[in-house]
């Protein structure tokens, strides 16, 4: 019997090679003057920003470019981008890039609409409410990826406190998500690997969270199978179009899954590690996912034992220890894509672990609550130490 569930993700998805050419016809429905947000000037150098500006211009949309955004965007950068947008009369925000550019665009759309610093909306008892004053957002993803183009989440790092929460609500979904696998072909090997692993981590966590639904389960299964088929190929040959296409679709499925099924302990920890140590999101998840799976899997064996089977694209899960087999299949993939680096090699120090665990308990509590195991601080420290 299918359980009762709700699923609502109000994002128009435009998927496929060449779909960036439809950015103008989409944007014209939501604004007249756009701020294109990127992390740095890489896409200026490749000509992608100019190309997008032409596409928008042909549809009658004026645009400006803002590139002062770090991977793991900072609250101060979001406030500065929103101030520029106000001065320039911008009424539409376009994130062009990976999760960092898209999340920054979402943050700027919030600030522009409410005229308050982004951090007011992030952490604390008197956190401000995000309302329908939020300006419209279009997300054009160039990684596969964070799924940010499909989610309400915007992940923001506080430059002073080193906290990195995810915020979002019904008003922070992109109006349109453009997923064009051609844009992903320029991703170097390391970024293909780390963003591809993020896609897998989303699928594993949304599949095993307590708020999973039948429809998100189907998306997660599809995503894990696609990652199993295509991530190694995309890492080994970035010009493999079929692999890029498969990973772009896996990313989309995972994104639409985490908008409702959310993510659990490993992402909770991942945010806190990234906030304190400035690590690469997908690489950090790769260091911790096997240990986080080992920690949670006995609470939900029927699902965790499927993960190895999905990754191998099999349809039966017979065998002596399918739970440990699932973890080993994930570890094999991590090694094959060159992400077998523990947290210590990513710059995390033993002395950081206590703060990371505290931060996770404090501002990523929701992600812990929806993990079947509901971990304590000691449990988190156990996962962190085993992932060093
Ligand atoms: P990113 O956006 O930080 O980009 C990493 C680097 O890759 C940047 O230097 C960027 O310029 C470059 N890059 C991106 N696309 C490229 C391409 N096609 N060719 C060459 N270079 C390219 O990476 P990401 O992993 O996509 O995003 C990570 C951020 O997203 C983190 O802050 C993470 O916490 C957040 N995140 C958000 C969500 C969400 O739902 N909003 C989900 C997961 C993660």
PDB file of C-alpha atoms in Angstrom, residues 34-165:
ATOM      1  CA  UNK A  34      18.373  40.842 -14.432  1.00  0.00           C
ATOM      2  CA  UNK A  35      21.416  40.408 -12.223  1.00  0.00           C
ATOM      3  CA  UNK A  36      23.453  37.425 -13.434  1.00  0.00           C
ATOM      4  CA  UNK A  37      25.298  35.970 -10.422  1.00  0.00           C
ATOM      5  CA  UNK A  38      28.431  33.816 -10.846  1.00  0.00           C
ATOM      6  CA  UNK A  39      31.298  32.682  -8.592  1.00  0.00           C
ATOM      7  CA  UNK A  40      34.232  34.584 -10.069  1.00  0.00           C
ATOM      8  CA  UNK A  41      34.881  35.382 -13.719  1.00  0.00           C
ATOM      9  CA  UNK A  42      35.417  31.912 -15.187  1.00  0.00           C
ATOM     10  CA  UNK A  43      32.227  32.176 -17.250  1.00  0.00           C
ATOM     11  CA  UNK A  44      33.264  35.625 -18.462  1.00  0.00           C
ATOM     12  CA  UNK A  45      36.458  34.033 -19.792  1.00  0.00           C
ATOM     13  CA  UNK A  46      34.571  31.194 -21.499  1.00  0.00           C
ATOM     14  CA  UNK A  47      32.068  33.644 -23.042  1.00  0.00           C
ATOM     15  CA  UNK A  48      29.079  32.088 -21.268  1.00  0.00           C
ATOM     16  CA  UNK A  49      28.083  35.302 -19.480  1.00  0.00           C
ATOM     17  CA  UNK A  50      28.170  37.250 -22.766  1.00  0.00           C
ATOM     18  CA  UNK A  51      26.163  34.484 -24.473  1.00  0.00           C
ATOM     19  CA  UNK A  52      23.508  34.578 -21.739  1.00  0.00           C
ATOM     20  CA  UNK A  53      23.350  38.371 -21.907  1.00  0.00           C
ATOM     21  CA  UNK A  54      22.721  38.156 -25.663  1.00  0.00           C
ATOM     22  CA  UNK A  55      19.991  35.549 -25.180  1.00  0.00           C
ATOM     23  CA  UNK A  56      18.326  37.803 -22.589  1.00  0.00           C
ATOM     24  CA  UNK A  57      18.735  40.923 -24.731  1.00  0.00           C
ATOM     25  CA  UNK A  58      17.033  39.224 -27.669  1.00  0.00           C
ATOM     26  CA  UNK A  59      14.024  38.717 -25.394  1.00  0.00           C
ATOM     27  CA  UNK A  60      14.101  42.368 -24.272  1.00  0.00           C
ATOM     28  CA  UNK A  61      15.790  41.765 -20.896  1.00  0.00           C
ATOM     29  CA  UNK A  62      18.552  44.077 -19.754  1.00  0.00           C
ATOM     30  CA  UNK A  63      21.247  42.480 -17.571  1.00  0.00           C
ATOM     31  CA  UNK A  64      24.243  43.152 -15.326  1.00  0.00           C
ATOM     32  CA  UNK A  65      26.830  40.700 -14.051  1.00  0.00           C
ATOM     33  CA  UNK A  66      27.963  40.208 -10.407  1.00  0.00           C
ATOM     34  CA  UNK A  67      30.850  37.840  -9.737  1.00  0.00           C
ATOM     35  CA  UNK A  68      32.086  38.602  -6.223  1.00  0.00           C
ATOM     36  CA  UNK A  69      30.795  35.333  -4.758  1.00  0.00           C
ATOM     37  CA  UNK A  70      32.964  32.598  -3.201  1.00  0.00           C
ATOM     38  CA  UNK A  71      32.332  28.881  -3.494  1.00  0.00           C
ATOM     39  CA  UNK A  72      30.364  28.605  -0.202  1.00  0.00           C
ATOM     40  CA  UNK A  73      28.878  32.122  -0.563  1.00  0.00           C
ATOM     41  CA  UNK A  74      29.331  34.612   2.272  1.00  0.00           C
ATOM     42  CA  UNK A  75      26.577  36.689   3.851  1.00  0.00           C
ATOM     43  CA  UNK A  76      28.497  39.898   3.122  1.00  0.00           C
ATOM     44  CA  UNK A  77      28.752  39.055  -0.582  1.00  0.00           C
ATOM     45  CA  UNK A  78      25.009  38.460  -0.748  1.00  0.00           C
ATOM     46  CA  UNK A  79      24.246  41.784   0.950  1.00  0.00           C
ATOM     47  CA  UNK A  80      26.628  43.586  -1.429  1.00  0.00           C
ATOM     48  CA  UNK A  81      25.062  41.972  -4.508  1.00  0.00           C
ATOM     49  CA  UNK A  82      21.576  42.891  -3.317  1.00  0.00           C
ATOM     50  CA  UNK A  83      22.667  46.500  -2.689  1.00  0.00           C
ATOM     51  CA  UNK A  84      23.966  46.732  -6.249  1.00  0.00           C
ATOM     52  CA  UNK A  85      20.721  45.205  -7.515  1.00  0.00           C
ATOM     53  CA  UNK A  86      18.689  47.842  -5.681  1.00  0.00           C
ATOM     54  CA  UNK A  87      20.843  50.679  -7.001  1.00  0.00           C
ATOM     55  CA  UNK A  88      20.520  49.353 -10.551  1.00  0.00           C
ATOM     56  CA  UNK A  89      16.776  48.659 -10.409  1.00  0.00           C
ATOM     57  CA  UNK A  90      17.200  44.893 -10.868  1.00  0.00           C
ATOM     58  CA  UNK A  91      13.936  42.941 -10.630  1.00  0.00           C
ATOM     59  CA  UNK A  92      15.141  39.403 -11.469  1.00  0.00           C
ATOM     60  CA  UNK A  93      18.059  37.294 -10.184  1.00  0.00           C
ATOM     61  CA  UNK A  94      19.740  34.656 -12.342  1.00  0.00           C
ATOM     62  CA  UNK A  95      22.177  32.239 -10.693  1.00  0.00           C
ATOM     63  CA  UNK A  96      24.563  30.917 -13.356  1.00  0.00           C
ATOM     64  CA  UNK A  97      26.884  28.266 -11.961  1.00  0.00           C
ATOM     65  CA  UNK A  98      26.987  25.622  -9.301  1.00  0.00           C
ATOM     66  CA  UNK A  99      25.161  25.650  -5.981  1.00  0.00           C
ATOM     67  CA  UNK A 100      27.173  28.621  -4.763  1.00  0.00           C
ATOM     68  CA  UNK A 101      26.058  30.976  -7.548  1.00  0.00           C
ATOM     69  CA  UNK A 102      22.455  29.796  -7.388  1.00  0.00           C
ATOM     70  CA  UNK A 103      22.293  30.000  -3.580  1.00  0.00           C
ATOM     71  CA  UNK A 104      23.805  33.492  -3.696  1.00  0.00           C
ATOM     72  CA  UNK A 105      21.202  34.581  -6.256  1.00  0.00           C
ATOM     73  CA  UNK A 106      18.448  33.239  -3.993  1.00  0.00           C
ATOM     74  CA  UNK A 107      19.930  35.107  -1.019  1.00  0.00           C
ATOM     75  CA  UNK A 108      20.099  38.361  -2.994  1.00  0.00           C
ATOM     76  CA  UNK A 109      16.476  37.959  -4.099  1.00  0.00           C
ATOM     77  CA  UNK A 110      15.478  37.671  -0.417  1.00  0.00           C
ATOM     78  CA  UNK A 111      17.516  40.707   0.676  1.00  0.00           C
ATOM     79  CA  UNK A 112      16.342  42.846  -2.255  1.00  0.00           C
ATOM     80  CA  UNK A 113      12.707  42.070  -1.435  1.00  0.00           C
ATOM     81  CA  UNK A 114      12.851  42.625   2.310  1.00  0.00           C
ATOM     82  CA  UNK A 115      15.608  45.255   2.558  1.00  0.00           C
ATOM     83  CA  UNK A 116      17.277  43.465   5.487  1.00  0.00           C
ATOM     84  CA  UNK A 117      20.686  41.744   5.689  1.00  0.00           C
ATOM     85  CA  UNK A 118      20.587  38.074   4.750  1.00  0.00           C
ATOM     86  CA  UNK A 119      21.821  36.953   8.155  1.00  0.00           C
ATOM     87  CA  UNK A 120      18.558  38.219   9.720  1.00  0.00           C
ATOM     88  CA  UNK A 121      16.883  35.288   7.916  1.00  0.00           C
ATOM     89  CA  UNK A 122      19.397  32.641   8.919  1.00  0.00           C
ATOM     90  CA  UNK A 123      19.848  31.638  12.569  1.00  0.00           C
ATOM     91  CA  UNK A 124      18.385  32.554  15.929  1.00  0.00           C
ATOM     92  CA  UNK A 125      15.165  32.671  17.923  1.00  0.00           C
ATOM     93  CA  UNK A 126      14.070  35.940  16.313  1.00  0.00           C
ATOM     94  CA  UNK A 127      14.928  34.876  12.778  1.00  0.00           C
ATOM     95  CA  UNK A 128      13.055  36.984  10.193  1.00  0.00           C
ATOM     96  CA  UNK A 129      10.392  35.372   8.028  1.00  0.00           C
ATOM     97  CA  UNK A 130      11.007  35.078   4.299  1.00  0.00           C
ATOM     98  CA  UNK A 131       7.864  36.224   2.502  1.00  0.00           C
ATOM     99  CA  UNK A 132       6.448  36.668  -0.987  1.00  0.00           C
ATOM    100  CA  UNK A 133       8.415  39.939  -1.195  1.00  0.00           C
ATOM    101  CA  UNK A 134      11.317  37.762  -2.378  1.00  0.00           C
ATOM    102  CA  UNK A 135      12.223  38.719  -5.947  1.00  0.00           C
ATOM    103  CA  UNK A 136      11.992  36.106  -8.722  1.00  0.00           C
ATOM    104  CA  UNK A 137      14.909  33.739  -9.309  1.00  0.00           C
ATOM    105  CA  UNK A 138      16.014  31.767 -12.352  1.00  0.00           C
ATOM    106  CA  UNK A 139      18.602  29.033 -11.784  1.00  0.00           C
ATOM    107  CA  UNK A 140      20.913  27.858 -14.564  1.00  0.00           C
ATOM    108  CA  UNK A 141      23.056  25.070 -13.199  1.00  0.00           C
ATOM    109  CA  UNK A 142      26.539  24.349 -14.537  1.00  0.00           C
ATOM    110  CA  UNK A 143      27.359  21.531 -12.104  1.00  0.00           C
ATOM    111  CA  UNK A 144      25.690  18.205 -11.426  1.00  0.00           C
ATOM    112  CA  UNK A 145      25.416  19.010  -8.705  1.00  0.00           C
ATOM    113  CA  UNK A 146      23.748  20.389  -5.715  1.00  0.00           C
ATOM    114  CA  UNK A 147      20.214  20.317  -7.054  1.00  0.00           C
ATOM    115  CA  UNK A 148      19.866  23.929  -5.883  1.00  0.00           C
ATOM    116  CA  UNK A 149      18.006  24.781  -9.084  1.00  0.00           C
ATOM    117  CA  UNK A 150      15.181  22.507  -7.894  1.00  0.00           C
ATOM    118  CA  UNK A 151      15.206  23.248  -4.171  1.00  0.00           C
ATOM    119  CA  UNK A 152      14.069  26.035  -1.902  1.00  0.00           C
ATOM    120  CA  UNK A 153      17.391  25.875  -0.033  1.00  0.00           C
ATOM    121  CA  UNK A 154      20.057  28.543  -0.021  1.00  0.00           C
ATOM    122  CA  UNK A 155      23.224  27.711   1.922  1.00  0.00           C
ATOM    123  CA  UNK A 156      25.008  30.755   3.321  1.00  0.00           C
ATOM    124  CA  UNK A 157      28.240  31.084   5.313  1.00  0.00           C
ATOM    125  CA  UNK A 158      28.678  33.801   7.929  1.00  0.00           C
ATOM    126  CA  UNK A 159      32.074  35.370   7.400  1.00  0.00           C
ATOM    127  CA  UNK A 160      32.542  36.055  11.124  1.00  0.00           C
ATOM    128  CA  UNK A 161      30.876  33.191  12.984  1.00  0.00           C
ATOM    129  CA  UNK A 162      31.722  30.502  10.370  1.00  0.00           C
ATOM    130  CA  UNK A 163      28.191  29.139  10.623  1.00  0.00           C
ATOM    131  CA  UNK A 164      26.761  27.699   7.381  1.00  0.00           C
ATOM    132  CA  UNK A 165      23.020  27.098   7.621  1.00  0.00           C
TER     133      UNK A 165
END
